[in-house]
Amino acid sequence: MIEILRGITELRAWRKALPHEASVGLVPTMGALHAGHISLVSLSRTQCDVTIASIFVNPLQFGPNEDLAKYPRPLENDLALLEAAGADAVFLPSVEELYPAGASTYVVEESVSLPLCGAFRPGHFRGVATIVLKLFNLVQPTRAFFGQKDAQQCAVIERMVRDLDVPVEIVRGAIIREADGLAMSSRNVYLSPEERRLAPLIRHSILAAVDAYAAGERNAATLVAKGRPLLEGDPAFTVQYWEVRDPQSLEALATIGERGALIAVAAYLGKTRLIDNQLL
Ligand code: PAF
């Protein structure tokens, strides 16, 4: 049976009771779990003795006009999925406990968090880095598992761990896609049937650039010119960014060299903001 830990005292007691030598895998989530999250639980189970997931819709990472209030919270279903996936425990903290009145300390990464989503979602990565460091402090995991779909989030967390000497190994899990190529996301439930039909165009636009890269193209602007217009040409989408960047620093690239590159895309489809990416 999965152990349900509803607060910090319970979590700390659970952690203290684990054998000292046990490796602990943490899968931080905001719930509304899908096959992408479950793949991270499975990955953790192959690499760690004990796997704990957390479910916490973190208010600090939502902007004032974003979807915090309507973010899906299907808790019973999430618990059943975690249990079926073989997670050993799940941490379900409350907002009041994680952010006590007067909380005034934050984690701010000042480089990889600035472009791409950081430019369109001010404060988002401050909220992510703060909650993730708190979860690391509470759970003290050996490894923590994050989806490559949020490539910039992975880069910010990796930088934070390096810069602040946090004793945890960050593991990125592959993007899990629907059969038509749409990257799985908890926000896909917001799409109308018509929007859901159109949504794979994001992936198709990326694949146009992937094909050009496979054929030998290394000029970043040329790759952008292959993909971005495909998405911009459909009036259902409002593209926020469609870019080719360094995969670690997320700095702009002119030519793709040995370090490879990250194609990163964010677009609104109706009222739903979707992101996707591809490592080259
Ligand atoms: O990727 C997410 O679901 C969230 O950003 C995370 C890492 C759980 C922090 O709230």
Tab-separated table of C-alpha atoms and ligand atoms in Angstrom:
chain	number	residue	atom	x	y	z
A	1	MET	CA	0.000	0.000	0.000
A	2	ILE	CA	1.236	3.487	-0.815
A	3	GLU	CA	1.896	5.537	2.290
A	4	ILE	CA	0.086	8.876	2.291
A	5	LEU	CA	2.010	11.608	4.092
A	6	ARG	CA	-0.151	14.655	4.668
A	7	GLY	CA	2.273	16.969	6.408
A	8	ILE	CA	5.875	17.778	7.214
A	9	THR	CA	5.942	15.927	10.556
A	10	GLU	CA	4.671	12.731	8.932
A	11	LEU	CA	7.113	13.106	6.054
A	12	ARG	CA	10.105	13.615	8.323
A	13	ALA	CA	9.133	10.592	10.445
A	14	TRP	CA	8.790	8.466	7.274
A	15	ARG	CA	12.184	9.642	6.012
A	16	LYS	CA	13.878	9.040	9.362
A	17	ALA	CA	12.565	5.465	9.519
A	18	LEU	CA	14.123	4.515	6.153
A	19	PRO	CA	17.326	2.455	6.324
A	20	HIS	CA	20.310	4.800	6.246
A	21	GLU	CA	21.736	3.190	3.109
A	22	ALA	CA	18.436	3.263	1.134
A	23	SER	CA	18.516	5.374	-2.016
A	24	VAL	CA	15.446	7.593	-2.253
A	25	GLY	CA	13.899	8.795	-5.537
A	26	LEU	CA	11.637	11.866	-5.511
A	27	VAL	CA	9.129	12.622	-8.276
A	28	PRO	CA	7.804	16.147	-7.637
A	29	THR	CA	4.436	16.810	-9.319
A	30	MET	CA	1.456	19.132	-9.207
A	31	GLY	CA	-0.908	16.179	-9.633
A	32	ALA	CA	-3.314	15.615	-12.557
A	33	LEU	CA	-0.984	12.768	-13.338
A	34	HIS	CA	-0.543	11.259	-16.789
A	35	ALA	CA	1.756	8.711	-18.409
A	36	GLY	CA	4.634	11.211	-18.354
A	37	HIS	CA	4.562	11.379	-14.543
A	38	ILE	CA	4.122	7.633	-14.268
A	39	SER	CA	7.173	7.073	-16.476
A	40	LEU	CA	9.175	9.121	-13.940
A	41	VAL	CA	7.912	6.931	-11.089
A	42	SER	CA	8.941	3.850	-13.089
A	43	LEU	CA	12.359	5.367	-13.795
A	44	SER	CA	12.826	6.129	-10.120
A	45	ARG	CA	11.900	2.559	-9.214
A	46	THR	CA	14.628	1.235	-11.517
A	47	GLN	CA	17.249	3.565	-9.966
A	48	CYS	CA	16.274	3.870	-6.305
A	49	ASP	CA	15.314	1.614	-3.402
A	50	VAL	CA	12.406	3.819	-2.364
A	51	THR	CA	10.236	6.115	-4.492
A	52	ILE	CA	8.184	9.010	-3.174
A	53	ALA	CA	6.053	11.361	-5.274
A	54	SER	CA	4.804	14.731	-4.123
A	55	ILE	CA	1.574	16.372	-5.211
A	56	PHE	CA	1.422	20.092	-4.556
A	57	VAL	CA	-0.129	22.753	-6.779
A	58	ASN	CA	2.439	25.412	-6.018
A	59	PRO	CA	0.811	28.869	-5.971
A	60	LEU	CA	4.208	30.568	-6.091
A	61	GLN	CA	4.858	29.481	-9.676
A	62	PHE	CA	1.582	30.802	-11.132
A	63	GLY	CA	1.240	34.379	-12.384
A	64	PRO	CA	-1.762	36.491	-11.344
A	65	ASN	CA	-3.633	35.790	-14.609
A	66	GLU	CA	-2.701	32.124	-14.882
A	67	ASP	CA	-4.671	28.946	-14.203
A	68	LEU	CA	-4.000	28.318	-10.481
A	69	ALA	CA	-7.704	28.262	-9.544
A	70	LYS	CA	-8.764	25.960	-12.345
A	71	TYR	CA	-5.688	23.703	-12.324
A	72	PRO	CA	-7.074	20.105	-12.274
A	73	ARG	CA	-6.891	18.345	-8.885
A	74	PRO	CA	-8.149	14.751	-9.382
A	75	LEU	CA	-6.588	13.508	-6.153
A	76	GLU	CA	-8.283	10.104	-5.854
A	77	ASN	CA	-7.325	9.192	-9.403
A	78	ASP	CA	-3.754	10.417	-8.845
A	79	LEU	CA	-3.384	8.274	-5.736
A	80	ALA	CA	-4.691	5.222	-7.599
A	81	LEU	CA	-2.203	5.832	-10.444
A	82	LEU	CA	0.724	6.200	-8.027
A	83	GLU	CA	-0.298	3.087	-6.152
A	84	ALA	CA	-0.572	1.105	-9.412
A	85	ALA	CA	2.831	2.438	-10.525
A	86	GLY	CA	4.414	1.108	-7.331
A	87	ALA	CA	5.318	4.373	-5.606
A	88	ASP	CA	6.104	3.737	-1.943
A	89	ALA	CA	4.822	7.039	-0.610
A	90	VAL	CA	3.187	10.290	-1.622
A	91	PHE	CA	3.622	13.652	0.083
A	92	LEU	CA	0.525	15.871	0.052
A	93	PRO	CA	1.451	19.066	1.887
A	94	SER	CA	-0.888	22.037	2.285
A	95	VAL	CA	-0.166	25.550	1.059
A	96	GLU	CA	-0.401	26.838	4.646
A	97	GLU	CA	2.253	24.429	5.858
A	98	LEU	CA	4.722	24.977	3.014
A	99	TYR	CA	4.249	28.751	2.933
A	100	PRO	CA	3.613	29.855	6.508
A	101	ALA	CA	2.304	33.393	6.945
A	102	GLY	CA	5.153	35.836	6.479
A	103	ALA	CA	7.326	33.463	4.417
A	104	SER	CA	9.812	35.770	2.697
A	105	THR	CA	12.686	33.634	1.437
A	106	TYR	CA	12.941	32.611	-2.214
A	107	VAL	CA	15.357	30.929	-4.609
A	108	VAL	CA	16.123	33.079	-7.658
A	109	GLU	CA	18.227	31.689	-10.495
A	110	GLU	CA	19.394	34.580	-12.630
A	111	SER	CA	20.550	33.147	-15.949
A	112	VAL	CA	18.898	30.066	-17.456
A	113	SER	CA	15.550	31.138	-16.002
A	114	LEU	CA	15.480	34.447	-17.910
A	115	PRO	CA	14.729	33.587	-21.592
A	116	LEU	CA	11.928	31.477	-23.119
A	117	CYS	CA	9.223	30.763	-20.507
A	118	GLY	CA	11.007	33.035	-18.034
A	119	ALA	CA	10.420	36.004	-20.324
A	120	PHE	CA	6.694	35.287	-20.633
A	121	ARG	CA	6.030	34.050	-17.090
A	122	PRO	CA	7.768	36.473	-14.703
A	123	GLY	CA	8.329	34.863	-11.302
A	124	HIS	CA	7.515	31.366	-12.552
A	125	PHE	CA	10.987	29.894	-12.099
A	126	ARG	CA	11.442	31.652	-8.769
A	127	GLY	CA	8.359	29.728	-7.642
A	128	VAL	CA	9.633	26.469	-9.123
A	129	ALA	CA	13.142	26.768	-7.684
A	130	THR	CA	11.813	27.717	-4.251
A	131	ILE	CA	9.382	24.814	-3.982
A	132	VAL	CA	11.825	22.301	-5.439
A	133	LEU	CA	14.557	23.289	-2.983
A	134	LYS	CA	12.031	23.020	-0.131
A	135	LEU	CA	11.042	19.536	-1.327
A	136	PHE	CA	14.709	18.557	-1.538
A	137	ASN	CA	15.293	19.809	2.018
A	138	LEU	CA	12.262	17.926	3.305
A	139	VAL	CA	12.634	14.616	1.443
A	140	GLN	CA	16.441	14.560	1.143
A	141	PRO	CA	16.289	12.409	-1.976
A	142	THR	CA	19.253	10.663	-3.543
A	143	ARG	CA	17.823	11.388	-6.983
A	144	ALA	CA	14.981	13.575	-8.242
A	145	PHE	CA	13.145	12.954	-11.496
A	146	PHE	CA	11.817	15.658	-13.834
A	147	GLY	CA	10.288	15.452	-17.301
A	148	GLN	CA	12.299	16.683	-20.278
A	149	LYS	CA	9.089	18.295	-21.543
A	150	ASP	CA	9.876	21.116	-19.113
A	151	ALA	CA	13.428	21.418	-20.444
A	152	GLN	CA	13.981	24.913	-19.057
A	153	GLN	CA	12.700	23.832	-15.648
A	154	CYS	CA	15.249	20.979	-15.730
A	155	ALA	CA	18.022	23.429	-16.641
A	156	VAL	CA	17.041	25.823	-13.831
A	157	ILE	CA	16.926	23.024	-11.257
A	158	GLU	CA	20.238	21.569	-12.425
A	159	ARG	CA	21.833	25.017	-12.142
A	160	MET	CA	20.343	25.574	-8.683
A	161	VAL	CA	21.614	22.184	-7.477
A	162	ARG	CA	25.076	22.924	-8.811
A	163	ASP	CA	25.253	26.487	-7.523
A	164	LEU	CA	23.852	25.753	-4.052
A	165	ASP	CA	25.651	22.398	-3.560
A	166	VAL	CA	22.421	20.481	-3.054
A	167	PRO	CA	23.294	16.791	-2.573
A	168	VAL	CA	20.867	15.326	-5.100
A	169	GLU	CA	21.250	13.891	-8.585
A	170	ILE	CA	18.808	15.291	-11.144
A	171	VAL	CA	17.492	12.766	-13.668
A	172	ARG	CA	15.564	13.845	-16.752
A	173	GLY	CA	12.863	11.497	-18.055
A	174	ALA	CA	12.008	11.412	-21.763
A	175	ILE	CA	8.991	13.304	-23.119
A	176	ILE	CA	5.986	10.996	-23.315
A	177	ARG	CA	3.693	11.700	-26.269
A	178	GLU	CA	0.188	10.867	-27.405
A	179	ALA	CA	-0.008	8.681	-30.533
A	180	ASP	CA	-0.312	11.795	-32.738
A	181	GLY	CA	2.797	13.423	-31.263
A	182	LEU	CA	1.267	15.836	-28.752
A	183	ALA	CA	3.454	15.975	-25.648
A	184	MET	CA	1.518	14.803	-22.601
A	185	SER	CA	0.635	17.599	-20.210
A	186	SER	CA	-1.811	18.059	-17.363
A	187	ARG	CA	-3.057	21.122	-19.246
A	188	ASN	CA	-4.118	19.135	-22.337
A	189	VAL	CA	-7.495	18.577	-20.630
A	190	TYR	CA	-8.252	22.264	-21.228
A	191	LEU	CA	-8.271	21.739	-25.020
A	192	SER	CA	-11.623	21.592	-26.848
A	193	PRO	CA	-12.012	18.617	-29.229
A	194	GLU	CA	-11.153	20.891	-32.163
A	195	GLU	CA	-8.091	22.319	-30.404
A	196	ARG	CA	-6.994	18.813	-29.446
A	197	ARG	CA	-7.148	17.870	-33.138
A	198	LEU	CA	-4.923	20.825	-34.054
A	199	ALA	CA	-2.471	20.553	-31.150
A	200	PRO	CA	0.040	18.116	-32.795
A	201	LEU	CA	1.018	20.902	-35.207
A	202	ILE	CA	3.471	22.037	-32.529
A	203	ARG	CA	5.292	18.703	-32.803
A	204	HIS	CA	5.075	18.714	-36.611
A	205	SER	CA	6.658	22.165	-36.761
A	206	ILE	CA	9.542	20.905	-34.605
A	207	LEU	CA	9.959	17.801	-36.764
A	208	ALA	CA	10.356	19.977	-39.873
A	209	ALA	CA	13.478	21.441	-38.272
A	210	VAL	CA	14.619	18.042	-36.985
A	211	ASP	CA	14.479	16.737	-40.573
A	212	ALA	CA	16.561	19.660	-41.811
A	213	TYR	CA	19.075	19.061	-39.004
A	214	ALA	CA	19.256	15.366	-39.934
A	215	ALA	CA	19.971	16.430	-43.506
A	216	GLY	CA	22.980	18.417	-42.291
A	217	GLU	CA	21.638	21.920	-41.628
A	218	ARG	CA	23.474	23.560	-38.688
A	219	ASN	CA	22.414	27.183	-39.012
A	220	ALA	CA	19.999	27.969	-36.181
A	221	ALA	CA	18.123	30.704	-38.062
A	222	THR	CA	17.576	28.361	-41.006
A	223	LEU	CA	16.161	25.695	-38.677
A	224	VAL	CA	13.836	28.255	-37.092
A	225	ALA	CA	12.730	29.270	-40.587
A	226	LYS	CA	11.803	25.626	-41.295
A	227	GLY	CA	9.596	25.210	-38.244
A	228	ARG	CA	8.245	28.470	-36.889
A	229	PRO	CA	6.233	29.539	-39.963
A	230	LEU	CA	4.349	26.228	-39.938
A	231	LEU	CA	2.950	27.022	-36.517
A	232	GLU	CA	2.524	30.744	-37.123
A	233	GLY	CA	0.694	29.974	-40.351
A	234	ASP	CA	-2.195	28.438	-38.445
A	235	PRO	CA	-4.374	31.198	-36.952
A	236	ALA	CA	-5.457	28.907	-34.117
A	237	PHE	CA	-1.990	29.295	-32.575
A	238	THR	CA	-0.330	32.329	-31.022
A	239	VAL	CA	3.377	31.557	-30.877
A	240	GLN	CA	5.257	32.956	-27.868
A	241	TYR	CA	8.608	31.546	-28.865
A	242	TRP	CA	9.999	29.060	-31.366
A	243	GLU	CA	13.741	29.006	-30.829
A	244	VAL	CA	16.974	27.056	-31.176
A	245	ARG	CA	19.160	27.456	-28.083
A	246	ASP	CA	22.161	25.982	-26.292
A	247	PRO	CA	20.817	22.896	-24.464
A	248	GLN	CA	22.432	23.734	-21.091
A	249	SER	CA	22.841	27.503	-20.859
A	250	LEU	CA	19.768	28.221	-23.044
A	251	GLU	CA	21.735	31.033	-24.677
A	252	ALA	CA	20.897	31.952	-28.269
A	253	LEU	CA	22.873	30.042	-30.911
A	254	ALA	CA	23.975	31.011	-34.398
A	255	THR	CA	25.447	27.652	-35.401
A	256	ILE	CA	24.911	24.255	-33.818
A	257	GLY	CA	28.162	22.658	-32.754
A	258	GLU	CA	29.224	19.687	-30.657
A	259	ARG	CA	27.071	20.661	-27.671
A	260	GLY	CA	23.978	20.164	-29.798
A	261	ALA	CA	20.913	22.357	-29.338
A	262	LEU	CA	17.450	22.577	-27.891
A	263	ILE	CA	14.484	23.504	-30.033
A	264	ALA	CA	12.004	25.065	-27.607
A	265	VAL	CA	8.460	26.130	-28.439
A	266	ALA	CA	5.608	27.762	-26.513
A	267	ALA	CA	2.288	28.691	-28.072
A	268	TYR	CA	-1.241	29.450	-27.049
A	269	LEU	CA	-3.909	27.298	-28.638
A	270	GLY	CA	-7.096	29.129	-27.731
A	271	LYS	CA	-6.688	29.861	-24.018
A	272	THR	CA	-4.310	26.963	-23.381
A	273	ARG	CA	-0.585	27.504	-23.264
A	274	LEU	CA	1.358	24.515	-24.625
A	275	ILE	CA	5.103	23.902	-24.644
A	276	ASP	CA	7.246	21.311	-26.377
A	277	ASN	CA	10.911	20.830	-27.233
A	278	GLN	CA	13.457	18.619	-28.916
A	279	LEU	CA	17.113	18.076	-28.206
A	280	LEU	CA	19.307	17.997	-31.318
B	1	PAF	O1	6.749	20.328	-13.214
B	1	PAF	C1	5.950	20.504	-12.271
B	1	PAF	O2	4.920	19.844	-12.158
B	1	PAF	C2	6.255	21.575	-11.243
B	1	PAF	O3	6.837	22.687	-11.816
B	1	PAF	C3	7.077	21.064	-10.053
B	1	PAF	C4	8.466	20.619	-10.495
B	1	PAF	C5	6.366	19.914	-9.391
B	1	PAF	C6	7.263	22.180	-9.024
B	1	PAF	O4	6.037	22.624	-8.551
